[in-house]
Amino acid sequence: MSLLKVENVYKTYVEGKIKTDVLKGINLCVEKGQLVAIVGQSGSGKSTLLHLIGTLDKVSSGNIFFDDINLCKLSDNKKAKFRNQNLGFVYQFHHLLTDFSALENVMMPLQLQGISKAEAKQKAMYYLDCVNLSSKANFKPRELSGGQRQRVAIARALCNEPKLILADEPTGNLDEQNANLVFNLFKDLVKKQQTTLILVTHDNDLAKQTDRIFCIKNGIIED
Ligand code: ADP
Ligand code: MG
């Protein structure tokens, strides 16, 4: 059985009298442990689809199944719980908390899960080490380079051991060399941990390194 099944999903944004039909019947399946890319031109609806899968926005119609759960039918409370328990997010801009150290940023989701401070610290250090940043644990985001910040964001997404990681242009803000380094590290960690990853990217070279590419065009997945 697939980990994720997106079934005939439509999304229309309505702003006043203006309606934008962005997704017009998206169907896709992602298997457990798979690393898939979602590609498409700017404005094609990649982020929209990722937000829907991440339960951060509501479909106009259609269904999204995660294991056997229909995410579209969950209450807002249950969605929040679902996200905390099952999902990790990485964005183009790191979204780290600026007043906290790298270590504290990675500890945050663990502590929100009710894990003790000592255990959260140990686990966060382990994941900072995985992204080769244990020596920068006490640095604030502004004291880190762009690539290092993204690596902290990756450690933060991985530390809860989520079943699915949703990454929206995680290396989009980095130069090519750094983007490759960070992506390779990310990919290796995800494979090692047998996590499933959905990567949104406009970079075809990165997309080619995944198990499967879905291309959005005119609101549907192009074959
Ligand atoms: P991509 O990530 O592929 O660049 P997006 O999913 O961000 O594309 O956007 C797809 C389309 O939906 C764009 O035309 C964008 O302007 C529109 N859109 C995205 N978010 C909103 C929103 N919250 N309200 C209205 N329109 C939106
Ligand atoms: Mg986008």
mmCIF file of N, CA and C in Angstrom, residues 58-118:
data_model
loop_
_atom_site.group_PDB
_atom_site.id
_atom_site.type_symbol
_atom_site.label_atom_id
_atom_site.label_comp_id
_atom_site.label_asym_id
_atom_site.label_seq_id
_atom_site.Cartn_x
_atom_site.Cartn_y
_atom_site.Cartn_z
ATOM 1 N N LYS A 58 -6.649 23.715 2.419
ATOM 2 C CA LYS A 58 -7.722 22.756 2.126
ATOM 3 C C LYS A 58 -7.918 22.563 0.629
ATOM 4 N N VAL A 59 -8.166 21.331 0.210
ATOM 5 C CA VAL A 59 -8.458 21.062 -1.200
ATOM 6 C C VAL A 59 -9.824 21.671 -1.553
ATOM 7 N N SER A 60 -10.020 22.009 -2.836
ATOM 8 C CA SER A 60 -11.356 22.422 -3.286
ATOM 9 C C SER A 60 -12.209 21.179 -3.481
ATOM 10 N N SER A 61 -11.610 20.117 -4.042
ATOM 11 C CA SER A 61 -12.244 18.795 -4.057
ATOM 12 C C SER A 61 -11.172 17.744 -4.243
ATOM 13 N N GLY A 62 -11.554 16.500 -4.011
ATOM 14 C CA GLY A 62 -10.597 15.401 -4.089
ATOM 15 C C GLY A 62 -10.199 14.933 -2.708
ATOM 16 N N ASN A 63 -9.342 13.924 -2.671
ATOM 17 C CA ASN A 63 -8.941 13.338 -1.400
ATOM 18 C C ASN A 63 -7.442 13.087 -1.351
ATOM 19 N N ILE A 64 -6.901 13.141 -0.133
ATOM 20 C CA ILE A 64 -5.494 12.819 0.081
ATOM 21 C C ILE A 64 -5.427 11.797 1.219
ATOM 22 N N PHE A 65 -4.913 10.620 0.887
ATOM 23 C CA PHE A 65 -4.811 9.564 1.897
ATOM 24 C C PHE A 65 -3.368 9.399 2.337
ATOM 25 N N PHE A 66 -3.179 9.304 3.644
ATOM 26 C CA PHE A 66 -1.873 9.019 4.226
ATOM 27 C C PHE A 66 -2.065 7.746 5.029
ATOM 28 N N ASP A 67 -1.356 6.664 4.645
ATOM 29 C CA ASP A 67 -1.715 5.331 5.131
ATOM 30 C C ASP A 67 -3.205 5.182 4.847
ATOM 31 N N ASP A 68 -4.011 4.977 5.862
ATOM 32 C CA ASP A 68 -5.441 4.806 5.593
ATOM 33 C C ASP A 68 -6.257 6.040 5.958
ATOM 34 N N ILE A 69 -5.570 7.086 6.382
ATOM 35 C CA ILE A 69 -6.292 8.265 6.876
ATOM 36 C C ILE A 69 -6.591 9.224 5.727
ATOM 37 N N ASN A 70 -7.841 9.648 5.627
ATOM 38 C CA ASN A 70 -8.184 10.678 4.641
ATOM 39 C C ASN A 70 -7.930 12.048 5.284
ATOM 40 N N LEU A 71 -6.827 12.675 4.890
ATOM 41 C CA LEU A 71 -6.402 13.926 5.527
ATOM 42 C C LEU A 71 -7.422 15.039 5.354
ATOM 43 N N CYS A 72 -8.163 14.975 4.237
ATOM 44 C CA CYS A 72 -9.128 16.042 3.952
ATOM 45 C C CYS A 72 -10.313 16.010 4.904
ATOM 46 N N LYS A 73 -10.489 14.910 5.597
ATOM 47 C CA LYS A 73 -11.643 14.772 6.495
ATOM 48 C C LYS A 73 -11.291 15.056 7.955
ATOM 49 N N LEU A 74 -10.040 15.358 8.230
ATOM 50 C CA LEU A 74 -9.630 15.589 9.621
ATOM 51 C C LEU A 74 -10.029 16.990 10.088
ATOM 52 N N SER A 75 -10.342 17.115 11.370
ATOM 53 C CA SER A 75 -10.587 18.438 11.960
ATOM 54 C C SER A 75 -9.258 19.184 12.047
ATOM 55 N N ASP A 76 -9.311 20.495 12.253
ATOM 56 C CA ASP A 76 -8.077 21.278 12.332
ATOM 57 C C ASP A 76 -7.158 20.792 13.462
ATOM 58 N N ASN A 77 -7.768 20.426 14.587
ATOM 59 C CA ASN A 77 -6.978 19.904 15.711
ATOM 60 C C ASN A 77 -6.249 18.628 15.349
ATOM 61 N N LYS A 78 -6.997 17.736 14.693
ATOM 62 C CA LYS A 78 -6.395 16.452 14.307
ATOM 63 C C LYS A 78 -5.321 16.648 13.244
ATOM 64 N N LYS A 79 -5.526 17.654 12.374
ATOM 65 C CA LYS A 79 -4.498 17.941 11.368
ATOM 66 C C LYS A 79 -3.206 18.382 12.037
ATOM 67 N N ALA A 80 -3.340 19.254 13.033
ATOM 68 C CA ALA A 80 -2.145 19.748 13.727
ATOM 69 C C ALA A 80 -1.417 18.587 14.394
ATOM 70 N N LYS A 81 -2.175 17.709 15.004
ATOM 71 C CA LYS A 81 -1.589 16.537 15.659
ATOM 72 C C LYS A 81 -0.918 15.631 14.622
ATOM 73 N N PHE A 82 -1.623 15.445 13.506
ATOM 74 C CA PHE A 82 -1.084 14.621 12.418
ATOM 75 C C PHE A 82 0.255 15.184 11.923
ATOM 76 N N ARG A 83 0.294 16.497 11.712
ATOM 77 C CA ARG A 83 1.541 17.122 11.233
ATOM 78 C C ARG A 83 2.688 16.900 12.223
ATOM 79 N N ASN A 84 2.391 17.138 13.500
ATOM 80 C CA ASN A 84 3.438 16.981 14.514
ATOM 81 C C ASN A 84 3.975 15.558 14.563
ATOM 82 N N GLN A 85 3.081 14.593 14.368
ATOM 83 C CA GLN A 85 3.496 13.196 14.532
ATOM 84 C C GLN A 85 4.130 12.605 13.280
ATOM 85 N N ASN A 86 3.746 13.115 12.114
ATOM 86 C CA ASN A 86 4.126 12.412 10.889
ATOM 87 C C ASN A 86 4.949 13.189 9.874
ATOM 88 N N LEU A 87 4.924 14.515 9.966
ATOM 89 C CA LEU A 87 5.531 15.298 8.892
ATOM 90 C C LEU A 87 6.728 16.119 9.350
ATOM 91 N N GLY A 88 7.646 16.314 8.432
ATOM 92 C CA GLY A 88 8.737 17.266 8.623
ATOM 93 C C GLY A 88 8.711 18.224 7.441
ATOM 94 N N PHE A 89 8.989 19.501 7.694
ATOM 95 C CA PHE A 89 8.955 20.502 6.624
ATOM 96 C C PHE A 89 10.320 21.170 6.482
ATOM 97 N N VAL A 90 10.733 21.362 5.233
ATOM 98 C CA VAL A 90 11.919 22.188 4.959
ATOM 99 C C VAL A 90 11.532 23.166 3.854
ATOM 100 N N TYR A 91 11.838 24.438 4.073
ATOM 101 C CA TYR A 91 11.449 25.474 3.112
ATOM 102 C C TYR A 91 12.679 26.089 2.441
ATOM 103 N N GLN A 92 12.405 26.912 1.441
ATOM 104 C CA GLN A 92 13.497 27.607 0.742
ATOM 105 C C GLN A 92 14.254 28.527 1.706
ATOM 106 N N PHE A 93 13.499 29.222 2.535
ATOM 107 C CA PHE A 93 14.123 30.060 3.547
ATOM 108 C C PHE A 93 13.984 29.305 4.859
ATOM 109 N N HIS A 94 15.054 29.279 5.623
ATOM 110 C CA HIS A 94 15.190 28.300 6.701
ATOM 111 C C HIS A 94 14.099 28.360 7.765
ATOM 112 N N HIS A 95 13.497 29.558 8.010
ATOM 113 C CA HIS A 95 12.493 29.699 9.069
ATOM 114 C C HIS A 95 13.001 29.245 10.429
ATOM 115 N N LEU A 96 14.277 29.468 10.674
ATOM 116 C CA LEU A 96 14.795 29.171 12.014
ATOM 117 C C LEU A 96 14.435 30.339 12.923
ATOM 118 N N LEU A 97 14.345 30.073 14.212
ATOM 119 C CA LEU A 97 14.051 31.144 15.159
ATOM 120 C C LEU A 97 15.349 31.881 15.453
ATOM 121 N N THR A 98 15.334 33.193 15.169
ATOM 122 C CA THR A 98 16.596 33.948 15.143
ATOM 123 C C THR A 98 17.234 34.117 16.529
ATOM 124 N N ASP A 99 16.418 34.104 17.583
ATOM 125 C CA ASP A 99 16.982 34.337 18.910
ATOM 126 C C ASP A 99 17.516 33.073 19.563
ATOM 127 N N PHE A 100 17.361 31.953 18.853
ATOM 128 C CA PHE A 100 17.783 30.682 19.435
ATOM 129 C C PHE A 100 18.972 30.095 18.676
ATOM 130 N N SER A 101 19.762 29.311 19.374
ATOM 131 C CA SER A 101 20.927 28.675 18.747
ATOM 132 C C SER A 101 20.473 27.562 17.802
ATOM 133 N N ALA A 102 21.427 27.078 16.996
ATOM 134 C CA ALA A 102 21.143 25.951 16.105
ATOM 135 C C ALA A 102 20.595 24.776 16.920
ATOM 136 N N LEU A 103 21.265 24.480 18.030
ATOM 137 C CA LEU A 103 20.842 23.362 18.886
ATOM 138 C C LEU A 103 19.417 23.559 19.398
ATOM 139 N N GLU A 104 19.130 24.761 19.905
ATOM 140 C CA GLU A 104 17.782 25.026 20.442
ATOM 141 C C GLU A 104 16.721 24.931 19.355
ATOM 142 N N ASN A 105 17.082 25.375 18.142
ATOM 143 C CA ASN A 105 16.132 25.271 17.028
ATOM 144 C C ASN A 105 15.797 23.811 16.716
ATOM 145 N N VAL A 106 16.804 22.952 16.752
ATOM 146 C CA VAL A 106 16.566 21.539 16.452
ATOM 147 C C VAL A 106 15.826 20.861 17.618
ATOM 148 N N MET A 107 16.093 21.334 18.832
ATOM 149 C CA MET A 107 15.423 20.745 20.015
ATOM 150 C C MET A 107 13.934 21.068 20.072
ATOM 151 N N MET A 108 13.576 22.217 19.479
ATOM 152 C CA MET A 108 12.213 22.748 19.621
ATOM 153 C C MET A 108 11.099 21.733 19.296
ATOM 154 N N PRO A 109 11.106 21.119 18.096
ATOM 155 C CA PRO A 109 10.013 20.186 17.798
ATOM 156 C C PRO A 109 10.000 18.975 18.730
ATOM 157 N N LEU A 110 11.160 18.593 19.222
ATOM 158 C CA LEU A 110 11.225 17.448 20.136
ATOM 159 C C LEU A 110 10.560 17.812 21.457
ATOM 160 N N GLN A 111 10.867 19.014 21.936
ATOM 161 C CA GLN A 111 10.293 19.438 23.214
ATOM 162 C C GLN A 111 8.785 19.653 23.093
ATOM 163 N N LEU A 112 8.360 20.094 21.895
ATOM 164 C CA LEU A 112 6.917 20.260 21.675
ATOM 165 C C LEU A 112 6.199 18.914 21.752
ATOM 166 N N GLN A 113 6.941 17.843 21.475
ATOM 167 C CA GLN A 113 6.369 16.494 21.567
ATOM 168 C C GLN A 113 6.390 15.969 22.991
ATOM 169 N N GLY A 114 6.937 16.755 23.899
ATOM 170 C CA GLY A 114 6.934 16.355 25.300
ATOM 171 C C GLY A 114 8.156 15.552 25.722
ATOM 172 N N ILE A 115 9.154 15.505 24.852
ATOM 173 C CA ILE A 115 10.397 14.806 25.198
ATOM 174 C C ILE A 115 11.180 15.670 26.184
ATOM 175 N N SER A 116 11.815 15.035 27.166
ATOM 176 C CA SER A 116 12.542 15.797 28.193
ATOM 177 C C SER A 116 13.677 16.595 27.560
ATOM 178 N N LYS A 117 14.086 17.656 28.259
ATOM 179 C CA LYS A 117 15.111 18.541 27.710
ATOM 180 C C LYS A 117 16.427 17.795 27.469
ATOM 181 N N ALA A 118 16.777 16.942 28.411
ATOM 182 C CA ALA A 118 18.044 16.209 28.283
ATOM 183 C C ALA A 118 18.027 15.298 27.050
#
